[in-house]
mmCIF file of C-alpha atoms in Angstrom:
data_model
loop_
_atom_site.group_PDB
_atom_site.id
_atom_site.type_symbol
_atom_site.label_atom_id
_atom_site.label_comp_id
_atom_site.label_asym_id
_atom_site.label_seq_id
_atom_site.Cartn_x
_atom_site.Cartn_y
_atom_site.Cartn_z
ATOM 1 C CA MET A 772 -115.047 -77.850 5.046
ATOM 2 C CA SER A 773 -111.657 -77.009 6.417
ATOM 3 C CA GLU A 774 -112.895 -76.579 9.984
ATOM 4 C CA ARG A 775 -113.822 -79.468 12.259
ATOM 5 C CA PRO A 776 -117.056 -79.023 14.218
ATOM 6 C CA ILE A 777 -116.260 -77.785 17.708
ATOM 7 C CA ILE A 778 -119.525 -78.219 19.620
ATOM 8 C CA ASP A 779 -118.158 -77.980 23.110
ATOM 9 C CA TRP A 780 -115.826 -74.970 22.634
ATOM 10 C CA PRO A 781 -118.273 -72.378 24.032
ATOM 11 C CA VAL A 782 -119.119 -74.746 26.928
ATOM 12 C CA TRP A 783 -115.443 -75.108 27.729
ATOM 13 C CA LEU A 784 -114.928 -71.312 27.719
ATOM 14 C CA VAL A 785 -117.476 -70.804 30.554
ATOM 15 C CA SER A 786 -115.701 -73.447 32.674
ATOM 16 C CA PRO A 787 -113.103 -72.258 35.296
ATOM 17 C CA PRO A 788 -110.077 -73.218 33.131
ATOM 18 C CA GLY A 789 -111.770 -71.728 30.051
ATOM 19 C CA ARG A 790 -112.441 -68.379 31.803
ATOM 20 C CA TYR A 791 -108.896 -68.378 33.117
ATOM 21 C CA ALA A 792 -107.456 -68.896 29.610
ATOM 22 C CA LEU A 793 -109.889 -66.402 28.054
ATOM 23 C CA ALA A 794 -108.890 -63.610 30.495
ATOM 24 C CA TRP A 795 -105.199 -64.078 29.788
ATOM 25 C CA GLU A 796 -105.693 -64.010 26.005
ATOM 26 C CA GLN A 797 -108.052 -61.019 26.045
ATOM 27 C CA ALA A 798 -105.506 -58.996 28.066
ATOM 28 C CA LEU A 799 -102.737 -59.984 25.633
ATOM 29 C CA PHE A 800 -104.728 -59.029 22.539
ATOM 30 C CA ASP A 801 -105.631 -55.664 24.099
ATOM 31 C CA GLN A 802 -101.953 -55.002 24.661
ATOM 32 C CA TRP A 803 -100.599 -56.261 21.278
ATOM 33 C CA VAL A 804 -103.149 -54.758 18.837
ATOM 34 C CA GLY A 805 -103.173 -51.313 20.423
ATOM 35 C CA ASP A 806 -99.982 -50.202 18.784
ATOM 36 C CA LEU A 807 -100.705 -51.613 15.269
ATOM 37 C CA PHE A 808 -101.854 -49.163 12.563
ATOM 38 C CA GLY A 809 -103.230 -49.476 9.063
ATOM 39 C CA TYR A 810 -106.612 -49.669 7.400
ATOM 40 C CA HIS A 811 -107.919 -53.215 7.423
ATOM 41 C CA ALA A 812 -107.865 -55.770 10.255
ATOM 42 C CA LEU A 813 -109.433 -59.201 10.369
ATOM 43 C CA GLN A 814 -110.160 -61.826 13.063
ATOM 44 C CA LEU A 815 -110.664 -65.426 11.911
ATOM 45 C CA GLY A 816 -113.114 -67.397 14.078
ATOM 46 C CA ARG A 817 -113.693 -67.463 17.802
ATOM 47 C CA PRO A 818 -116.344 -64.700 18.254
ATOM 48 C CA GLU A 819 -116.125 -65.261 22.047
ATOM 49 C CA LEU A 820 -112.873 -63.260 21.939
ATOM 50 C CA ASP A 821 -112.977 -59.611 20.887
ATOM 51 C CA THR A 822 -109.340 -59.495 19.795
ATOM 52 C CA LEU A 823 -109.621 -56.145 17.893
ATOM 53 C CA ARG A 824 -111.456 -54.049 20.505
ATOM 54 C CA GLU A 825 -108.345 -51.999 21.331
ATOM 55 C CA ASN A 826 -107.188 -51.695 17.751
ATOM 56 C CA ARG A 827 -107.685 -48.314 15.992
ATOM 57 C CA MET A 828 -107.802 -49.406 12.323
ATOM 58 C CA PRO A 829 -110.968 -47.926 10.664
ATOM 59 C CA TYR A 830 -112.077 -51.223 9.012
ATOM 60 C CA ARG A 831 -112.311 -54.273 11.259
ATOM 61 C CA GLY A 832 -114.038 -57.575 10.384
ATOM 62 C CA LEU A 833 -114.820 -60.962 11.781
ATOM 63 C CA ILE A 834 -114.636 -64.017 9.501
ATOM 64 C CA LEU A 835 -116.696 -67.045 10.613
ATOM 65 C CA PRO A 836 -117.346 -70.525 9.124
ATOM 66 C CA ALA A 837 -120.679 -70.434 7.312
ATOM 67 C CA ALA A 838 -121.992 -73.418 9.355
ATOM 68 C CA ARG A 839 -121.647 -71.486 12.634
ATOM 69 C CA GLY A 840 -121.963 -67.926 11.480
ATOM 70 C CA ALA A 841 -125.658 -67.540 12.365
ATOM 71 C CA GLU A 842 -124.992 -68.529 15.964
ATOM 72 C CA ALA A 843 -122.507 -65.729 16.695
ATOM 73 C CA PRO A 844 -123.364 -62.090 17.186
ATOM 74 C CA PRO A 845 -121.445 -59.404 15.221
ATOM 75 C CA LEU A 846 -118.106 -58.612 16.822
ATOM 76 C CA MET A 847 -117.678 -54.931 16.025
ATOM 77 C CA THR A 848 -117.021 -51.904 18.134
ATOM 78 C CA LYS A 849 -119.352 -48.877 17.799
ATOM 79 C CA ALA A 850 -116.711 -46.900 15.900
ATOM 80 C CA ALA A 851 -116.395 -49.667 13.312
ATOM 81 C CA SER A 852 -120.156 -50.125 13.032
ATOM 82 C CA ASP A 853 -120.707 -46.468 12.275
ATOM 83 C CA THR A 854 -118.242 -46.474 9.340
ATOM 84 C CA THR A 855 -119.494 -46.934 5.747
ATOM 85 C CA GLY A 856 -116.340 -48.465 4.363
ATOM 86 C CA GLY A 857 -115.563 -52.194 4.004
ATOM 87 C CA MET A 858 -113.021 -54.883 3.379
ATOM 88 C CA PRO A 859 -111.848 -55.228 -0.201
ATOM 89 C CA SER A 860 -112.896 -58.600 -1.786
ATOM 90 C CA CYS A 861 -111.423 -60.530 -4.702
ATOM 91 C CA ASP A 862 -114.215 -59.414 -7.129
ATOM 92 C CA GLY A 863 -113.889 -55.719 -6.176
ATOM 93 C CA ALA A 864 -116.967 -55.634 -3.994
ATOM 94 C CA ALA A 865 -116.910 -54.200 -0.531
ATOM 95 C CA VAL A 866 -117.973 -56.137 2.583
ATOM 96 C CA MET A 867 -119.369 -53.950 5.260
ATOM 97 C CA VAL A 868 -117.346 -54.071 8.496
ATOM 98 C CA ALA A 869 -120.502 -53.831 10.625
ATOM 99 C CA ARG A 870 -121.446 -57.407 9.625
ATOM 100 C CA ASP A 871 -119.621 -60.757 9.897
ATOM 101 C CA ILE A 872 -118.047 -62.316 6.843
ATOM 102 C CA LEU A 873 -119.253 -65.868 6.358
ATOM 103 C CA VAL A 874 -116.935 -68.252 4.472
ATOM 104 C CA SER A 875 -116.896 -71.977 3.854
ATOM 105 C CA ARG A 876 -113.089 -72.366 4.191
ATOM 106 C CA PHE A 877 -110.440 -70.377 6.020
ATOM 107 C CA ASP A 878 -107.862 -71.373 3.417
ATOM 108 C CA GLU A 879 -109.872 -69.753 0.596
ATOM 109 C CA LEU A 880 -110.806 -66.226 1.811
ATOM 110 C CA PRO A 881 -112.822 -63.817 -0.415
ATOM 111 C CA ILE A 882 -110.264 -61.075 0.313
ATOM 112 C CA ALA A 883 -108.003 -59.346 -2.217
ATOM 113 C CA THR A 884 -104.359 -60.188 -2.305
ATOM 114 C CA ALA A 885 -102.118 -57.756 -0.287
ATOM 115 C CA SER A 886 -105.118 -55.802 1.102
ATOM 116 C CA THR A 887 -105.088 -56.462 4.881
ATOM 117 C CA ASP A 888 -102.809 -54.992 7.558
ATOM 118 C CA LEU A 889 -103.572 -57.318 10.469
ATOM 119 C CA VAL A 890 -104.937 -60.871 10.778
ATOM 120 C CA VAL A 891 -105.654 -62.495 14.188
ATOM 121 C CA LEU A 892 -105.950 -66.298 14.532
ATOM 122 C CA PRO A 893 -107.062 -67.123 18.009
ATOM 123 C CA HIS A 894 -107.010 -70.970 18.362
ATOM 124 C CA VAL A 895 -107.794 -71.491 14.675
ATOM 125 C CA LEU A 896 -104.844 -73.559 13.449
ATOM 126 C CA GLU A 897 -105.010 -76.329 16.101
ATOM 127 C CA PHE A 898 -108.624 -77.020 15.179
ATOM 128 C CA ALA A 899 -108.077 -76.964 11.399
ATOM 129 C CA GLU A 900 -107.539 -79.899 9.076
ATOM 130 C CA ASN A 901 -105.025 -77.846 6.958
ATOM 131 C CA PRO A 902 -103.363 -75.250 9.253
ATOM 132 C CA HIS A 903 -100.426 -74.661 6.889
ATOM 133 C CA ASP A 904 -102.840 -73.762 4.058
ATOM 134 C CA ILE A 905 -104.561 -71.296 6.291
ATOM 135 C CA LEU A 906 -101.279 -69.621 7.120
ATOM 136 C CA ARG A 907 -100.452 -69.452 3.388
ATOM 137 C CA GLU A 908 -103.735 -67.794 2.719
ATOM 138 C CA VAL A 909 -103.089 -65.292 5.522
ATOM 139 C CA GLU A 910 -99.723 -64.520 3.928
ATOM 140 C CA ARG A 911 -101.476 -63.856 0.553
ATOM 141 C CA ILE A 912 -103.950 -61.261 1.885
ATOM 142 C CA LEU A 913 -101.516 -59.459 4.031
ATOM 143 C CA VAL A 914 -99.772 -56.333 2.761
ATOM 144 C CA PRO A 915 -95.964 -56.137 2.923
ATOM 145 C CA GLU A 916 -94.999 -55.532 6.592
ATOM 146 C CA GLY A 917 -98.491 -56.696 7.553
ATOM 147 C CA GLN A 918 -98.787 -58.608 10.835
ATOM 148 C CA VAL A 919 -100.438 -61.799 12.038
ATOM 149 C CA ILE A 920 -101.105 -62.768 15.676
ATOM 150 C CA ILE A 921 -101.600 -66.467 16.561
ATOM 151 C CA THR A 922 -102.540 -68.004 19.886
ATOM 152 C CA GLY A 923 -102.730 -71.737 20.746
ATOM 153 C CA PHE A 924 -102.381 -74.329 23.471
ATOM 154 C CA ASN A 925 -98.804 -75.299 24.319
ATOM 155 C CA ASN A 926 -98.148 -79.026 24.096
ATOM 156 C CA LEU A 927 -95.063 -78.639 26.315
ATOM 157 C CA SER A 928 -97.061 -77.743 29.420
ATOM 158 C CA LEU A 929 -98.963 -79.306 32.246
ATOM 159 C CA TRP A 930 -102.151 -78.729 30.263
ATOM 160 C CA GLY A 931 -100.648 -80.473 27.238
ATOM 161 C CA ALA A 932 -99.591 -83.489 29.340
ATOM 162 C CA ARG A 933 -103.033 -83.587 30.940
ATOM 163 C CA GLU A 934 -104.665 -83.594 27.574
ATOM 164 C CA GLU A 935 -102.580 -86.533 26.334
ATOM 165 C CA LEU A 936 -103.373 -88.555 29.426
ATOM 166 C CA GLY A 937 -106.968 -87.570 29.224
ATOM 167 C CA ARG A 938 -107.317 -88.769 25.659
ATOM 168 C CA LEU A 939 -105.942 -92.152 26.667
ATOM 169 C CA ALA A 940 -108.510 -92.334 29.410
ATOM 170 C CA GLY A 941 -111.304 -90.967 27.388
ATOM 171 C CA ALA A 942 -111.661 -87.773 29.364
ATOM 172 C CA PRO A 943 -109.848 -84.935 27.481
ATOM 173 C CA PHE A 944 -109.216 -81.709 29.317
ATOM 174 C CA LEU A 945 -109.269 -79.328 26.362
ATOM 175 C CA PRO A 946 -112.117 -78.818 23.806
ATOM 176 C CA PRO A 947 -112.641 -81.786 21.492
ATOM 177 C CA GLY A 948 -110.901 -81.879 18.182
ATOM 178 C CA ALA A 949 -107.694 -79.881 19.301
ATOM 179 C CA ASP A 950 -104.504 -80.985 17.599
ATOM 180 C CA LEU A 951 -101.880 -79.106 19.508
ATOM 181 C CA ILE A 952 -99.219 -77.488 17.354
ATOM 182 C CA ALA A 953 -95.763 -77.199 18.852
ATOM 183 C CA PHE A 954 -94.401 -73.693 19.155
ATOM 184 C CA THR A 955 -91.156 -74.692 17.309
ATOM 185 C CA ARG A 956 -93.212 -76.187 14.447
ATOM 186 C CA LEU A 957 -95.243 -72.918 14.161
ATOM 187 C CA LYS A 958 -92.006 -70.906 13.998
ATOM 188 C CA ASP A 959 -90.799 -73.089 11.140
ATOM 189 C CA TRP A 960 -94.044 -72.594 9.225
ATOM 190 C CA LEU A 961 -93.797 -68.821 9.648
ATOM 191 C CA LYS A 962 -90.164 -68.792 8.570
ATOM 192 C CA LEU A 963 -91.055 -70.781 5.341
ATOM 193 C CA LEU A 964 -93.622 -68.162 4.487
ATOM 194 C CA SER A 965 -91.155 -65.246 4.976
ATOM 195 C CA PHE A 966 -92.520 -64.070 8.301
ATOM 196 C CA ASP A 967 -90.219 -62.618 10.977
ATOM 197 C CA ILE A 968 -91.351 -63.144 14.566
ATOM 198 C CA ASP A 969 -91.795 -59.758 16.234
ATOM 199 C CA ARG A 970 -92.613 -61.063 19.694
ATOM 200 C CA GLY A 971 -93.756 -64.184 21.520
ATOM 201 C CA ARG A 972 -95.385 -64.859 24.891
ATOM 202 C CA PHE A 973 -96.309 -67.826 27.135
ATOM 203 C CA GLY A 974 -98.849 -67.686 29.893
ATOM 204 C CA CYS A 975 -101.249 -69.522 32.211
ATOM 205 C CA TYR A 976 -98.929 -71.554 34.470
ATOM 206 C CA ARG A 977 -101.503 -72.922 36.922
ATOM 207 C CA PRO A 978 -102.153 -76.725 36.881
ATOM 208 C CA PRO A 979 -104.912 -78.111 34.701
ATOM 209 C CA LEU A 980 -107.619 -78.134 37.405
ATOM 210 C CA ARG A 981 -111.385 -77.873 36.704
ATOM 211 C CA GLY A 982 -112.381 -76.213 39.951
ATOM 212 C CA ASP A 983 -112.242 -72.449 40.382
ATOM 213 C CA HIS A 984 -111.296 -72.822 44.034
ATOM 214 C CA TRP A 985 -108.208 -74.874 43.203
ATOM 215 C CA LEU A 986 -107.147 -72.566 40.379
ATOM 216 C CA GLN A 987 -107.294 -69.636 42.766
ATOM 217 C CA ARG A 988 -105.107 -71.502 45.314
ATOM 218 C CA PHE A 989 -102.402 -71.927 42.693
ATOM 219 C CA GLU A 990 -102.375 -68.275 41.726
ATOM 220 C CA PHE A 991 -98.775 -67.997 43.082
ATOM 221 C CA MET A 992 -97.504 -70.030 40.123
ATOM 222 C CA GLU A 993 -98.315 -67.305 37.673
ATOM 223 C CA PRO A 994 -95.438 -64.920 38.394
ATOM 224 C CA ALA A 995 -93.140 -67.857 39.286
ATOM 225 C CA GLY A 996 -93.704 -69.594 36.036
ATOM 226 C CA ASP A 997 -93.268 -66.375 34.043
ATOM 227 C CA ARG A 998 -89.847 -66.020 35.602
ATOM 228 C CA TRP A 999 -88.493 -69.525 36.093
ATOM 229 C CA TRP A 1000 -90.112 -71.708 33.421
ATOM 230 C CA PRO A 1001 -91.625 -69.441 30.800
ATOM 231 C CA ILE A 1002 -91.750 -71.853 27.884
ATOM 232 C CA PHE A 1003 -93.994 -74.272 29.814
ATOM 233 C CA GLY A 1004 -97.069 -71.963 29.967
ATOM 234 C CA ALA A 1005 -100.407 -73.591 28.952
ATOM 235 C CA LEU A 1006 -100.898 -70.995 26.194
ATOM 236 C CA TYR A 1007 -98.585 -69.248 23.706
ATOM 237 C CA ALA A 1008 -98.936 -66.244 21.454
ATOM 238 C CA VAL A 1009 -96.905 -65.190 18.473
ATOM 239 C CA ARG A 1010 -96.905 -61.875 16.566
ATOM 240 C CA ALA A 1011 -95.105 -62.046 13.187
ATOM 241 C CA VAL A 1012 -94.449 -59.572 10.361
ATOM 242 C CA LYS A 1013 -94.637 -60.369 6.603
ATOM 243 C CA ARG A 1014 -91.390 -59.525 4.905
ATOM 244 C CA VAL A 1015 -91.016 -58.928 1.195
ATOM 245 C CA ARG A 1016 -87.365 -59.059 0.143
ATOM 246 C CA GLY A 1017 -85.976 -56.484 -2.312
ATOM 247 C CA MET A 1018 -85.005 -57.472 -5.906
ATOM 248 C CA ARG A 1019 -81.444 -57.758 -7.102
ATOM 249 C CA LEU A 1020 -80.121 -57.979 -10.705
ATOM 250 C CA VAL A 1021 -78.082 -61.179 -11.073
ATOM 251 C CA GLY A 1022 -76.685 -63.446 -13.806
ATOM 252 C CA LYS A 1023 -77.113 -62.586 -17.503
ATOM 253 C CA VAL A 1024 -79.289 -59.515 -16.915
ATOM 254 C CA ARG A 1025 -76.630 -57.859 -14.796
ATOM 255 C CA LYS A 1026 -73.890 -58.677 -17.360
ATOM 256 C CA ARG A 1027 -75.986 -57.358 -20.186
ATOM 257 C CA ILE A 1028 -76.547 -54.051 -18.429
ATOM 258 C CA LEU A 1029 -72.886 -53.718 -17.634
ATOM 259 C CA GLY A 1030 -72.049 -54.293 -21.265
ATOM 260 C CA LEU A 1031 -74.011 -51.287 -22.348
ATOM 261 C CA GLN A 1032 -71.660 -48.925 -20.484
ATOM 262 C CA PRO A 1033 -69.604 -46.629 -22.775
ATOM 263 C CA ALA A 1034 -65.892 -47.553 -23.371
ATOM 264 C CA ALA A 1035 -63.266 -45.589 -21.583
ATOM 265 C CA ALA A 1036 -61.319 -42.902 -23.491
ATOM 266 C CA PRO A 1037 -57.841 -43.724 -24.625
ATOM 267 C CA VAL A 1038 -55.093 -42.728 -22.215
ATOM 268 C CA ALA A 1039 -51.911 -41.058 -23.522
ATOM 269 C CA THR A 1040 -48.577 -42.804 -22.934
ATOM 270 C CA PRO A 1041 -45.143 -41.251 -22.823
ATOM 271 C CA ASN A 1042 -44.503 -42.402 -26.439
ATOM 272 C CA THR A 1043 -47.812 -41.088 -27.847
ATOM 273 C CA THR A 1044 -47.343 -38.056 -30.146
ATOM 274 C CA HIS A 1045 -49.688 -35.119 -30.290
ATOM 275 C CA ARG A 1046 -50.931 -36.141 -33.778
ATOM 276 C CA GLN A 1047 -51.688 -39.744 -32.642
ATOM 277 C CA LEU A 1048 -53.586 -38.518 -29.627
ATOM 278 C CA ALA A 1049 -55.642 -36.093 -31.775
ATOM 279 C CA GLU A 1050 -56.537 -38.845 -34.289
ATOM 280 C CA ALA A 1051 -57.638 -41.206 -31.491
ATOM 281 C CA THR A 1052 -59.997 -38.674 -29.909
ATOM 282 C CA ASP A 1053 -61.061 -37.009 -33.186
ATOM 283 C CA VAL A 1054 -59.776 -33.664 -32.080
ATOM 284 C CA PRO A 1055 -58.448 -31.497 -35.003
ATOM 285 C CA ASP A 1056 -54.812 -30.379 -34.973
#
C-alpha cells in the first residue's frame, strides 16, 4: 500500500482548525475548477472535499484507496450521476462515473495513458510514502495541456512550526502521518515532470489554535497576511499544466534530409559561350 492509514483525518476536519482549513480549500477549488474544460476529471482521495462540484466536465470520478473506499459515500454531482459514460481504463473497459473507483495504489492507476484532462490532489502527497511516484503517474494519465491541482500544509508557517514543536512534545497539531512537503520542493518536482505552474495561492493565516472562539478573534490576520506575508499561510495550492514539447530534427537525420535537396543549376559567367551553356543544361542549339 502506498497510502499510510490516516485514522484521525475525518476527526481533525470537524475540529475548529479543520473546518477553517476545509472552508478555505473548498472555496479555492470552486474558483479554480470552474474555468477548466475537457471530458474527464479525477479527484484522488479525501472524499470530505468535493473538489469538482463546480467543474463542468461530463465525466468526473473519485479515486479512493481500497482499504477506505467502503467508508466514503460517492462524491458525484447529480449531472455526473445521470450520465452513462465513464473513465477510460487501461484494458479498454469503462468505469462508471456515478461510482467511486477503488485502487490499491495511487501510483498505479487503472487509467489509460493521456486520457484525463484534470486531476486534483487534495492533501494526498504529504500522506503518501512515494509522493514523487504519484506525481509521475498523474503526468502519465494527463493529456497534453492537462492540468493538476495540488493542496497541502505549508511547512513555512505558524501551523508548520506548531506541528514540529507538537511532535517533539508528543501532541501534534495536524492529522497523524503528515510529512509536510515544502512549496519549493513541489515546484522542483513539477518542473522535472515538464509541468508549468499556472497559478499558486497561500491561505489560512490565523494562528494554530484549537478553539473556535480564538480563531474568530484572529480573523483580522486573514487580509493582513494575504497582503504582507503571503508565503507564510498555513495552506498552499498549486495549479500546473502538463507541457509536451514539439519535435525538432537534429544531427544526422537533418543532414541526410538536407543532402536530398536537388543541386543548383549552373550559372553562366562572362567567359561562358552559348554552346557551353547549352551543353551544361542539355538545351539544344
